[in-house]
DNA sequence: ACCTGAACACCGTTCAAGT
DNA sequence: ACCTGAACACCGTTCAAGT
């Protein structure tokens, strides 16, 4: 067999790295809802069907994008105290996802742990390890991670979907029946303001405290 | 003006209640991904465009469905102790959503509070009220609710998307590098089993405890 | 007043044929 | 070996025309 096998046939017009770069540019420019196979192909100046020679399908494309993004994330500072370490690792996950909310949607669409590369899993391992260091069994540590993951992914998804101008569009918060909904009526139109403030850190701290308290 | 205005023109072939019933039947039979305007119309034996005389658009249809579902939910038993009351109300929300996971997806797509009817908001009001009873300010009580909501909606969405046969399909949990991911490597193929167990109640209790502890 | 078909502007994906 | 157009099987929605 030759050391450099000579290539035959029609020359390629694109490559997987080129496709991933274009996909990322498209998401950053127009949002991830606009990333379609057909638009991406048009952006690259190729036929839509050509993409299928470089990625298996759209889901595969998204996973490649996700692992590429995770691999390039900076490693966070990790304190020694287990509780603080969990908070730091969870916050790093959260911040990474906050920048790329579409990633959170993909991560809910499958048993994600096995689909991610080492860099992303490092934070998972950190949280599990810190829970064990705090005296939990491995099984309990998985529960700790999963609870934190639910909270984190929920916050990201709600935030991502509330960001648009459509949120709270034709809603009056002053119409609550004080007899049936006394507390909501008392809060009234302050709710949108209160709902805008970032409560992820305080909620996370409360959750971790609760999870590590026997 | 006449007491019963006589109807003129072409007689209706369907009605909003009929459409909602058919939509619900379609979701229950084939899953909510299969609910499309065209399929629903076909099910009713009408043209797709006829639906638009009875509902504003698909989003409107889903919201009608959601409020109908919420209105018909049984009210949960609510204990006197504030922490227990929050847990009971959150569990009722969770169980309602677990039965209709697509609802969770809609609820993340907008500032949902203003789109729901009284029955669904009653549980929101209960949680906010219980947090106030536990000594929080109204603003803090909103934070308590939001944290619980993130955790709940995250659990529902992850669960809904992991339920299919596609989850964990071609994943080997034994391939973790023990040097880089020691705890995941130690847990190995026990992860899928551990991830299947329902940890919502214990995580919720931990979260509520943490949120109500100053 | 209500319904309809045609049309618009899209999707993801497959597959035989071409270079 | 790689690319392509045509085709399949769909979407949500609008709108002029019909009853």
CSV table of C-alpha atoms (C1' of nucleotides) in Angstrom, one decimal:
chain,number,residue,atom,x,y,z
A,1,UNK,CA,0.0,0.0,0.0
A,2,UNK,CA,1.3,3.5,-0.8
A,3,UNK,CA,2.4,5.8,2.0
A,4,UNK,CA,0.3,8.6,0.5
A,5,UNK,CA,-2.6,7.1,-1.3
A,6,UNK,CA,-3.4,9.2,-4.3
A,7,UNK,CA,-6.8,10.6,-4.4
A,8,UNK,CA,-9.1,9.8,-7.2
A,9,UNK,CA,-12.4,11.1,-8.4
A,10,UNK,CA,-14.1,14.4,-8.1
A,11,UNK,CA,-12.3,16.9,-5.8
A,12,UNK,CA,-14.1,18.0,-2.6
A,13,UNK,CA,-15.7,21.4,-2.5
A,14,UNK,CA,-15.9,21.6,1.3
A,15,UNK,CA,-14.8,19.8,4.4
A,16,UNK,CA,-16.1,19.0,7.9
A,17,UNK,CA,-14.1,21.8,9.6
A,18,UNK,CA,-15.4,24.3,7.0
A,19,UNK,CA,-19.0,23.1,7.6
A,20,UNK,CA,-18.6,23.4,11.4
A,21,UNK,CA,-17.2,26.9,11.1
A,22,UNK,CA,-20.0,28.0,8.9
A,23,UNK,CA,-22.6,26.5,11.2
A,24,UNK,CA,-21.1,28.3,14.1
A,25,UNK,CA,-21.0,31.6,12.2
A,26,UNK,CA,-24.6,31.1,11.2
A,27,UNK,CA,-25.7,30.5,14.8
A,28,UNK,CA,-23.8,33.4,16.1
A,29,UNK,CA,-25.3,35.7,13.4
A,30,UNK,CA,-28.9,34.6,13.2
A,31,UNK,CA,-29.6,32.4,16.2
A,32,UNK,CA,-29.7,28.6,16.3
A,33,UNK,CA,-33.3,28.4,15.1
A,34,UNK,CA,-32.0,29.6,11.7
A,35,UNK,CA,-29.5,26.8,11.4
A,36,UNK,CA,-31.0,24.5,8.8
A,37,UNK,CA,-29.3,22.1,6.5
A,38,UNK,CA,-30.5,24.0,3.5
A,39,UNK,CA,-29.4,27.5,4.8
A,40,UNK,CA,-26.0,26.1,5.9
A,41,UNK,CA,-25.4,24.7,2.4
A,42,UNK,CA,-26.5,27.9,0.8
A,43,UNK,CA,-24.1,29.8,3.0
A,44,UNK,CA,-21.3,27.5,1.9
A,45,UNK,CA,-22.4,27.7,-1.8
A,46,UNK,CA,-23.0,24.0,-2.1
A,47,UNK,CA,-26.0,21.8,-2.6
A,48,UNK,CA,-27.9,20.7,0.6
A,49,UNK,CA,-27.3,17.1,-0.1
A,50,UNK,CA,-23.5,17.5,-0.3
A,51,UNK,CA,-23.5,18.0,3.5
A,52,UNK,CA,-24.5,14.4,4.0
A,53,UNK,CA,-21.1,13.3,2.8
A,54,UNK,CA,-19.4,15.1,5.7
A,55,UNK,CA,-21.8,14.7,8.6
A,56,UNK,CA,-24.2,11.8,9.3
A,57,UNK,CA,-27.3,14.0,9.8
A,58,UNK,CA,-28.3,17.2,11.5
A,59,UNK,CA,-28.2,15.8,15.0
A,60,UNK,CA,-24.6,14.6,14.4
A,61,UNK,CA,-23.7,18.1,13.2
A,62,UNK,CA,-25.0,19.6,16.4
A,63,UNK,CA,-23.1,17.1,18.5
A,64,UNK,CA,-19.9,17.9,16.7
A,65,UNK,CA,-20.5,21.6,17.3
A,66,UNK,CA,-21.2,21.0,21.0
A,67,UNK,CA,-18.1,18.9,21.6
A,68,UNK,CA,-16.0,21.5,19.8
A,69,UNK,CA,-17.4,24.3,22.0
A,70,UNK,CA,-16.9,22.3,25.2
A,71,UNK,CA,-13.3,21.5,24.3
A,72,UNK,CA,-12.5,25.1,23.9
A,73,UNK,CA,-13.9,26.3,27.3
A,74,UNK,CA,-11.5,27.5,29.9
A,75,UNK,CA,-11.1,25.4,33.0
A,76,UNK,CA,-12.6,27.1,36.1
A,77,UNK,CA,-10.8,27.7,39.4
A,78,UNK,CA,-11.9,24.9,41.7
A,79,UNK,CA,-11.8,25.6,45.5
A,80,UNK,CA,-10.9,22.8,47.9
A,81,UNK,CA,-14.1,22.9,50.0
A,82,UNK,CA,-16.5,20.3,48.5
A,83,UNK,CA,-19.6,22.6,48.6
A,84,UNK,CA,-17.7,25.5,47.1
A,85,UNK,CA,-16.2,23.2,44.4
A,86,UNK,CA,-19.7,22.0,43.4
A,87,UNK,CA,-20.9,25.5,43.2
A,88,UNK,CA,-17.9,26.6,41.1
A,89,UNK,CA,-18.2,23.6,38.7
A,90,UNK,CA,-22.0,24.1,38.3
A,91,UNK,CA,-21.5,27.8,37.7
A,92,UNK,CA,-19.0,27.0,35.0
A,93,UNK,CA,-21.4,24.6,33.3
A,94,UNK,CA,-24.2,27.2,33.6
A,95,UNK,CA,-22.1,30.0,32.2
A,96,UNK,CA,-21.0,27.9,29.3
A,97,UNK,CA,-24.6,27.0,28.5
A,98,UNK,CA,-25.8,30.6,29.0
A,99,UNK,CA,-23.6,31.6,26.1
A,100,UNK,CA,-25.0,28.8,23.9
A,101,UNK,CA,-28.5,28.1,25.1
A,102,UNK,CA,-29.3,25.8,22.1
A,103,UNK,CA,-26.7,23.5,23.6
A,104,UNK,CA,-29.0,23.0,26.5
A,105,UNK,CA,-31.8,21.9,24.2
A,106,UNK,CA,-29.6,19.3,22.6
A,107,UNK,CA,-28.3,18.1,25.9
A,108,UNK,CA,-31.9,17.2,27.0
A,109,UNK,CA,-32.6,15.3,23.8
A,110,UNK,CA,-30.5,12.2,24.7
A,111,UNK,CA,-28.6,10.6,27.5
A,112,UNK,CA,-26.0,13.3,27.1
A,113,UNK,CA,-23.2,12.0,29.3
A,114,UNK,CA,-22.0,9.5,26.7
A,115,UNK,CA,-22.2,11.9,23.9
A,116,UNK,CA,-19.8,14.5,25.3
A,117,UNK,CA,-16.1,14.6,25.1
A,118,UNK,CA,-13.7,14.7,28.1
A,119,UNK,CA,-13.6,18.5,28.6
A,120,UNK,CA,-17.3,18.7,29.2
A,121,UNK,CA,-17.4,15.6,31.4
A,122,UNK,CA,-14.6,17.0,33.6
A,123,UNK,CA,-17.1,19.2,35.3
A,124,UNK,CA,-19.5,16.3,35.8
A,125,UNK,CA,-16.7,14.3,37.3
A,126,UNK,CA,-15.8,17.3,39.5
A,127,UNK,CA,-19.3,17.6,40.9
A,128,UNK,CA,-19.6,13.8,41.5
A,129,UNK,CA,-16.1,13.7,43.2
A,130,UNK,CA,-16.9,16.7,45.4
A,131,UNK,CA,-20.1,15.1,46.6
A,132,UNK,CA,-18.2,12.0,47.5
A,133,UNK,CA,-15.6,14.1,49.3
A,134,UNK,CA,-18.5,15.6,51.3
A,135,UNK,CA,-19.4,12.1,52.5
A,136,UNK,CA,-21.9,10.9,50.0
A,137,UNK,CA,-21.9,7.4,48.5
A,138,UNK,CA,-21.2,7.3,44.7
A,139,UNK,CA,-24.9,6.6,44.1
A,140,UNK,CA,-25.9,9.6,46.2
A,141,UNK,CA,-23.3,11.6,44.4
A,142,UNK,CA,-24.9,10.9,41.1
A,143,UNK,CA,-28.2,12.1,42.6
A,144,UNK,CA,-26.5,15.3,43.7
A,145,UNK,CA,-25.2,15.8,40.2
A,146,UNK,CA,-28.6,15.1,38.6
A,147,UNK,CA,-30.4,17.5,40.9
A,148,UNK,CA,-28.0,20.3,40.0
A,149,UNK,CA,-28.2,19.4,36.4
A,150,UNK,CA,-32.0,19.7,36.4
A,151,UNK,CA,-31.9,23.0,38.1
A,152,UNK,CA,-29.2,24.3,35.7
A,153,UNK,CA,-30.8,23.1,32.5
A,154,UNK,CA,-34.2,24.4,33.6
A,155,UNK,CA,-32.8,27.9,34.3
A,156,UNK,CA,-31.1,28.0,30.9
A,157,UNK,CA,-34.1,26.9,29.0
A,158,UNK,CA,-36.5,29.2,30.7
A,159,UNK,CA,-34.1,32.1,30.3
A,160,UNK,CA,-33.5,31.3,26.7
A,161,UNK,CA,-37.1,31.2,25.9
A,162,UNK,CA,-38.0,34.3,27.9
A,163,UNK,CA,-35.3,36.5,26.3
A,164,UNK,CA,-37.2,37.3,23.1
A,165,UNK,CA,-39.4,40.3,22.8
A,166,UNK,CA,-42.4,38.0,22.7
A,167,UNK,CA,-42.2,37.3,26.5
A,168,UNK,CA,-44.8,38.9,28.6
A,169,UNK,CA,-46.1,40.6,25.4
A,170,UNK,CA,-49.8,41.1,26.0
A,171,UNK,CA,-49.9,40.2,29.7
A,172,UNK,CA,-51.3,42.3,32.5
A,173,UNK,CA,-50.1,41.2,35.8
A,174,UNK,CA,-52.7,43.3,37.5
A,175,UNK,CA,-55.7,41.1,36.8
A,176,UNK,CA,-55.2,38.5,39.5
A,177,UNK,CA,-58.2,37.8,41.7
A,178,UNK,CA,-57.1,38.7,45.2
A,179,UNK,CA,-59.5,36.2,46.7
A,180,UNK,CA,-58.1,33.3,44.8
A,181,UNK,CA,-54.5,34.4,44.2
A,182,UNK,CA,-53.8,36.7,47.1
A,183,UNK,CA,-50.0,36.7,46.9
A,184,UNK,CA,-49.8,37.0,43.1
A,185,UNK,CA,-52.3,39.9,43.3
A,186,UNK,CA,-50.1,41.6,46.0
A,187,UNK,CA,-47.0,41.2,43.9
A,188,UNK,CA,-48.9,42.3,40.7
A,189,UNK,CA,-46.9,44.0,38.1
A,190,UNK,CA,-43.7,43.7,40.1
A,191,UNK,CA,-43.4,40.1,38.9
A,192,UNK,CA,-41.7,40.9,35.5
A,193,UNK,CA,-39.1,42.9,37.2
A,194,UNK,CA,-38.5,40.3,39.9
A,195,UNK,CA,-38.4,37.6,37.2
A,196,UNK,CA,-35.6,39.4,35.3
A,197,UNK,CA,-33.1,39.3,38.1
A,198,UNK,CA,-30.5,36.5,38.0
A,199,UNK,CA,-31.3,34.1,40.8
A,200,UNK,CA,-29.2,31.2,39.6
A,201,UNK,CA,-26.3,31.7,42.0
A,202,UNK,CA,-28.5,32.0,45.2
A,203,UNK,CA,-30.7,29.1,44.1
A,204,UNK,CA,-27.7,27.0,43.4
A,205,UNK,CA,-26.1,27.7,46.7
A,206,UNK,CA,-29.4,26.8,48.5
A,207,UNK,CA,-29.7,23.5,46.5
A,208,UNK,CA,-26.1,22.5,47.2
A,209,UNK,CA,-26.5,23.3,50.9
A,210,UNK,CA,-29.7,21.3,51.0
A,211,UNK,CA,-28.1,18.4,49.1
A,212,UNK,CA,-25.1,18.2,51.4
A,213,UNK,CA,-27.0,18.5,54.6
A,214,UNK,CA,-28.0,15.1,56.0
B,1,UNK,CA,-81.3,43.5,18.4
B,2,UNK,CA,-82.8,40.0,18.3
B,3,UNK,CA,-82.4,37.8,21.4
B,4,UNK,CA,-81.2,34.9,19.3
B,5,UNK,CA,-79.6,36.3,16.2
B,6,UNK,CA,-80.2,34.1,13.3
B,7,UNK,CA,-77.1,32.6,11.8
B,8,UNK,CA,-76.4,33.2,8.2
B,9,UNK,CA,-74.0,31.8,5.6
B,10,UNK,CA,-72.3,28.4,5.4
B,11,UNK,CA,-72.9,26.1,8.4
B,12,UNK,CA,-69.8,25.2,10.4
B,13,UNK,CA,-68.3,21.7,10.0
B,14,UNK,CA,-66.4,21.8,13.3
B,15,UNK,CA,-66.0,23.8,16.5
B,16,UNK,CA,-63.3,24.8,18.9
B,17,UNK,CA,-64.3,22.2,21.5
B,18,UNK,CA,-64.2,19.5,18.8
B,19,UNK,CA,-60.8,20.7,17.7
B,20,UNK,CA,-59.4,20.6,21.2
B,21,UNK,CA,-60.8,17.2,21.8
B,22,UNK,CA,-59.3,15.9,18.6
B,23,UNK,CA,-55.9,17.5,19.4
B,24,UNK,CA,-55.9,15.9,22.8
B,25,UNK,CA,-56.8,12.5,21.4
B,26,UNK,CA,-54.0,12.8,18.8
B,27,UNK,CA,-51.4,13.7,21.5
B,28,UNK,CA,-52.5,10.8,23.7
B,29,UNK,CA,-52.4,8.4,20.8
B,30,UNK,CA,-49.3,9.4,18.9
B,31,UNK,CA,-47.4,11.8,21.1
B,32,UNK,CA,-47.3,15.6,20.9
B,33,UNK,CA,-44.6,15.7,18.2
B,34,UNK,CA,-47.2,14.3,15.9
B,35,UNK,CA,-49.7,17.1,16.5
B,36,UNK,CA,-49.5,19.2,13.4
B,37,UNK,CA,-52.1,21.5,12.0
B,38,UNK,CA,-52.4,19.3,8.9
B,39,UNK,CA,-52.7,16.0,10.7
B,40,UNK,CA,-55.2,17.4,13.1
B,41,UNK,CA,-57.3,18.7,10.2
B,42,UNK,CA,-57.1,15.4,8.5
B,43,UNK,CA,-58.2,13.7,11.7
B,44,UNK,CA,-61.3,15.9,11.8
B,45,UNK,CA,-61.9,15.4,8.1
B,46,UNK,CA,-61.6,19.1,7.3
B,47,UNK,CA,-59.1,21.3,5.3
B,48,UNK,CA,-56.0,22.5,7.2
B,49,UNK,CA,-56.9,26.1,6.6
B,50,UNK,CA,-60.3,25.7,8.2
B,51,UNK,CA,-58.7,25.4,11.6
B,52,UNK,CA,-57.6,29.0,11.4
B,53,UNK,CA,-61.2,30.2,11.8
B,54,UNK,CA,-61.4,28.6,15.2
B,55,UNK,CA,-57.9,29.1,16.7
B,56,UNK,CA,-55.5,32.0,16.0
B,57,UNK,CA,-52.5,29.8,15.3
B,58,UNK,CA,-50.8,26.7,16.6
B,59,UNK,CA,-49.4,28.4,19.6
B,60,UNK,CA,-52.9,29.5,20.6
B,61,UNK,CA,-54.2,26.0,20.2
B,62,UNK,CA,-51.5,24.6,22.5
B,63,UNK,CA,-52.3,27.3,25.1
B,64,UNK,CA,-56.0,26.5,25.0
B,65,UNK,CA,-55.1,22.8,25.5
B,66,UNK,CA,-52.9,23.6,28.4
B,67,UNK,CA,-55.4,25.7,30.3
B,68,UNK,CA,-58.1,23.1,29.7
B,69,UNK,CA,-55.8,20.5,31.2
B,70,UNK,CA,-54.8,22.7,34.2
B,71,UNK,CA,-58.4,23.5,34.9
B,72,UNK,CA,-59.3,19.8,35.2
B,73,UNK,CA,-56.5,18.9,37.6
B,74,UNK,CA,-57.5,17.8,41.1
B,75,UNK,CA,-56.4,20.1,43.9
B,76,UNK,CA,-53.7,18.5,46.1
B,77,UNK,CA,-53.8,18.2,49.8
B,78,UNK,CA,-51.8,21.1,51.3
B,79,UNK,CA,-50.2,20.7,54.7
B,80,UNK,CA,-49.9,23.6,57.2
B,81,UNK,CA,-46.2,23.6,57.6
B,82,UNK,CA,-44.7,26.1,55.0
B,83,UNK,CA,-41.9,23.8,53.8
B,84,UNK,CA,-44.2,20.8,53.5
B,85,UNK,CA,-46.8,23.0,51.7
B,86,UNK,CA,-44.2,24.1,49.1
B,87,UNK,CA,-43.1,20.5,48.6
B,88,UNK,CA,-46.7,19.4,48.1
B,89,UNK,CA,-47.5,22.1,45.7
B,90,UNK,CA,-44.3,21.6,43.7
B,91,UNK,CA,-45.0,17.9,43.6
B,92,UNK,CA,-48.5,18.5,42.3
B,93,UNK,CA,-47.1,20.7,39.5
B,94,UNK,CA,-44.4,18.1,38.7
B,95,UNK,CA,-46.9,15.3,38.6
B,96,UNK,CA,-49.2,17.2,36.3
B,97,UNK,CA,-46.4,18.0,33.9
B,98,UNK,CA,-44.9,14.5,34.1
B,99,UNK,CA,-48.2,13.3,32.6
B,100,UNK,CA,-48.0,15.9,29.8
B,101,UNK,CA,-44.4,16.7,29.2
B,102,UNK,CA,-45.1,18.7,26.1
B,103,UNK,CA,-46.7,21.2,28.4
B,104,UNK,CA,-43.4,21.8,30.0
B,105,UNK,CA,-41.9,22.8,26.6
B,106,UNK,CA,-44.7,25.3,26.0
B,107,UNK,CA,-44.3,26.7,29.4
B,108,UNK,CA,-40.7,27.6,28.7
B,109,UNK,CA,-41.5,29.3,25.5
B,110,UNK,CA,-43.0,32.4,27.0
B,111,UNK,CA,-43.5,34.3,30.2
B,112,UNK,CA,-45.9,31.6,31.2
B,113,UNK,CA,-47.5,33.1,34.3
B,114,UNK,CA,-49.7,35.5,32.4
B,115,UNK,CA,-50.8,32.8,30.0
B,116,UNK,CA,-52.2,30.4,32.5
B,117,UNK,CA,-55.6,30.3,34.0
B,118,UNK,CA,-56.4,30.5,37.7
B,119,UNK,CA,-56.2,26.7,38.5
B,120,UNK,CA,-52.6,26.4,37.4
B,121,UNK,CA,-51.6,29.7,39.0
B,122,UNK,CA,-53.1,28.5,42.3
B,123,UNK,CA,-50.1,26.3,42.9
B,124,UNK,CA,-47.8,29.2,42.1
B,125,UNK,CA,-49.6,31.4,44.6
B,126,UNK,CA,-49.4,28.6,47.1
B,127,UNK,CA,-45.7,28.3,46.9
B,128,UNK,CA,-45.2,32.1,47.0
B,129,UNK,CA,-47.5,32.3,50.0
B,130,UNK,CA,-45.8,29.5,51.9
B,131,UNK,CA,-42.4,31.1,51.3
B,132,UNK,CA,-43.8,34.3,52.8
B,133,UNK,CA,-45.3,32.4,55.7
B,134,UNK,CA,-41.8,30.9,56.3
B,135,UNK,CA,-40.5,34.5,56.8
B,136,UNK,CA,-39.3,35.5,53.3
B,137,UNK,CA,-40.1,38.9,51.7
B,138,UNK,CA,-42.4,38.8,48.7
B,139,UNK,CA,-39.4,39.4,46.4
B,140,UNK,CA,-37.5,36.5,48.1
B,141,UNK,CA,-40.6,34.4,47.7
B,142,UNK,CA,-40.6,34.9,44.0
B,143,UNK,CA,-37.0,33.8,43.9
B,144,UNK,CA,-38.0,30.7,45.9
B,145,UNK,CA,-40.7,29.9,43.3
B,146,UNK,CA,-38.4,30.5,40.4
B,147,UNK,CA,-35.7,28.2,41.8
B,148,UNK,CA,-38.3,25.4,42.3
B,149,UNK,CA,-39.7,26.0,38.8
B,150,UNK,CA,-36.2,25.7,37.2
B,151,UNK,CA,-35.6,22.5,39.0
B,152,UNK,CA,-39.0,21.1,38.2
B,153,UNK,CA,-39.1,22.1,34.5
B,154,UNK,CA,-35.5,20.8,34.1
B,155,UNK,CA,-36.4,17.4,35.5
B,156,UNK,CA,-39.5,17.1,33.3
B,157,UNK,CA,-37.6,18.0,30.1
B,158,UNK,CA,-34.7,15.8,30.7
B,159,UNK,CA,-37.0,12.9,31.7
B,160,UNK,CA,-39.2,13.5,28.6
B,161,UNK,CA,-36.3,13.5,26.2
B,162,UNK,CA,-34.5,10.5,27.9
B,163,UNK,CA,-37.6,8.3,27.8
B,164,UNK,CA,-37.3,7.3,24.1
B,165,UNK,CA,-35.5,4.2,23.0
B,166,UNK,CA,-32.8,6.5,21.5
B,167,UNK,CA,-31.4,7.4,24.9
B,168,UNK,CA,-28.1,5.8,25.7
B,169,UNK,CA,-28.3,3.9,22.4
B,170,UNK,CA,-24.7,3.5,21.3
B,171,UNK,CA,-23.0,4.6,24.5
B,172,UNK,CA,-20.5,2.6,26.5
B,173,UNK,CA,-20.1,3.9,29.9
B,174,UNK,CA,-16.9,1.9,30.4
B,175,UNK,CA,-14.7,4.1,28.2
B,176,UNK,CA,-13.9,6.8,30.7
B,177,UNK,CA,-10.2,7.6,31.3
B,178,UNK,CA,-9.6,6.9,35.0
B,179,UNK,CA,-6.8,9.5,35.1
B,180,UNK,CA,-9.0,12.3,33.8
B,181,UNK,CA,-12.4,11.2,35.0
B,182,UNK,CA,-11.8,9.0,38.0
B,183,UNK,CA,-15.3,9.2,39.6
B,184,UNK,CA,-17.1,8.6,36.3
B,185,UNK,CA,-14.8,5.7,35.6
B,186,UNK,CA,-15.5,4.2,39.0
B,187,UNK,CA,-19.2,4.5,38.5
B,188,UNK,CA,-18.9,3.1,34.9
B,189,UNK,CA,-21.9,1.3,33.6
B,190,UNK,CA,-23.9,1.8,36.8
B,191,UNK,CA,-24.7,5.3,35.6
B,192,UNK,CA,-27.7,4.4,33.4
B,193,UNK,CA,-29.3,2.5,36.3
B,194,UNK,CA,-28.6,5.3,38.7
B,195,UNK,CA,-30.0,7.8,36.2
B,196,UNK,CA,-33.2,5.9,35.9
B,197,UNK,CA,-34.3,6.2,39.5
B,198,UNK,CA,-36.6,9.0,40.4
B,199,UNK,CA,-34.7,11.6,42.4
B,200,UNK,CA,-37.2,14.4,42.0
B,201,UNK,CA,-38.7,14.2,45.5
B,202,UNK,CA,-35.3,14.0,47.4
B,203,UNK,CA,-33.8,16.8,45.3
B,204,UNK,CA,-36.9,19.0,45.8
B,205,UNK,CA,-36.8,18.5,49.6
B,206,UNK,CA,-33.1,19.4,49.6
B,207,UNK,CA,-33.8,22.5,47.5
B,208,UNK,CA,-36.7,23.7,49.7
B,209,UNK,CA,-34.7,23.1,52.8
B,210,UNK,CA,-31.8,25.1,51.4
B,211,UNK,CA,-34.1,27.9,50.2
B,212,UNK,CA,-35.8,28.3,53.6
B,213,UNK,CA,-32.6,28.1,55.6
B,214,UNK,CA,-31.2,31.6,56.2
C,1,DA,C1',-70.3,33.1,8.4
C,2,DC,C1',-67.8,29.7,7.4
C,3,DC,C1',-65.1,26.7,4.4
C,4,DT,C1',-61.9,25.5,0.5
C,5,DG,C1',-57.9,24.7,-2.7
C,6,DA,C1',-54.0,26.7,-4.3
C,7,DA,C1',-50.0,28.7,-3.2
C,8,DC,C1',-46.0,30.5,-0.5
C,9,DA,C1',-42.0,29.7,1.8
C,10,DC,C1',-40.0,26.6,4.0
C,11,DC,C1',-38.1,21.7,6.5
C,12,DG,C1',-34.6,17.0,6.7
C,13,DT,C1',-33.3,13.2,4.0
C,14,DT,C1',-32.6,9.7,0.1
C,15,DC,C1',-31.0,8.2,-4.1
C,16,DA,C1',-29.8,7.6,-8.9
C,17,DA,C1',-27.0,9.9,-12.1
C,18,DG,C1',-23.0,12.6,-13.2
C,19,DT,C1',-17.8,14.0,-13.1
D,1,DA,C1',-14.5,10.0,-4.2
D,2,DC,C1',-17.3,13.4,-4.2
D,3,DC,C1',-21.0,16.3,-5.8
D,4,DT,C1',-25.6,17.2,-7.8
D,5,DG,C1',-30.7,17.9,-9.0
D,6,DA,C1',-34.8,15.8,-8.5
D,7,DA,C1',-37.8,13.9,-5.6
D,8,DC,C1',-40.2,12.4,-1.2
D,9,DA,C1',-42.7,13.4,2.5
D,10,DC,C1',-43.6,16.7,5.2
D,11,DC,C1',-44.3,21.7,7.9
D,12,DG,C1',-47.3,26.5,9.4
D,13,DT,C1',-49.8,30.1,7.3
D,14,DT,C1',-52.2,33.4,3.9
D,15,DC,C1',-55.6,34.6,0.8
D,16,DA,C1',-58.8,35.0,-2.9
D,17,DA,C1',-62.7,32.5,-4.3
D,18,DG,C1',-66.7,29.9,-3.3
D,19,DT,C1',-71.3,28.5,-0.8
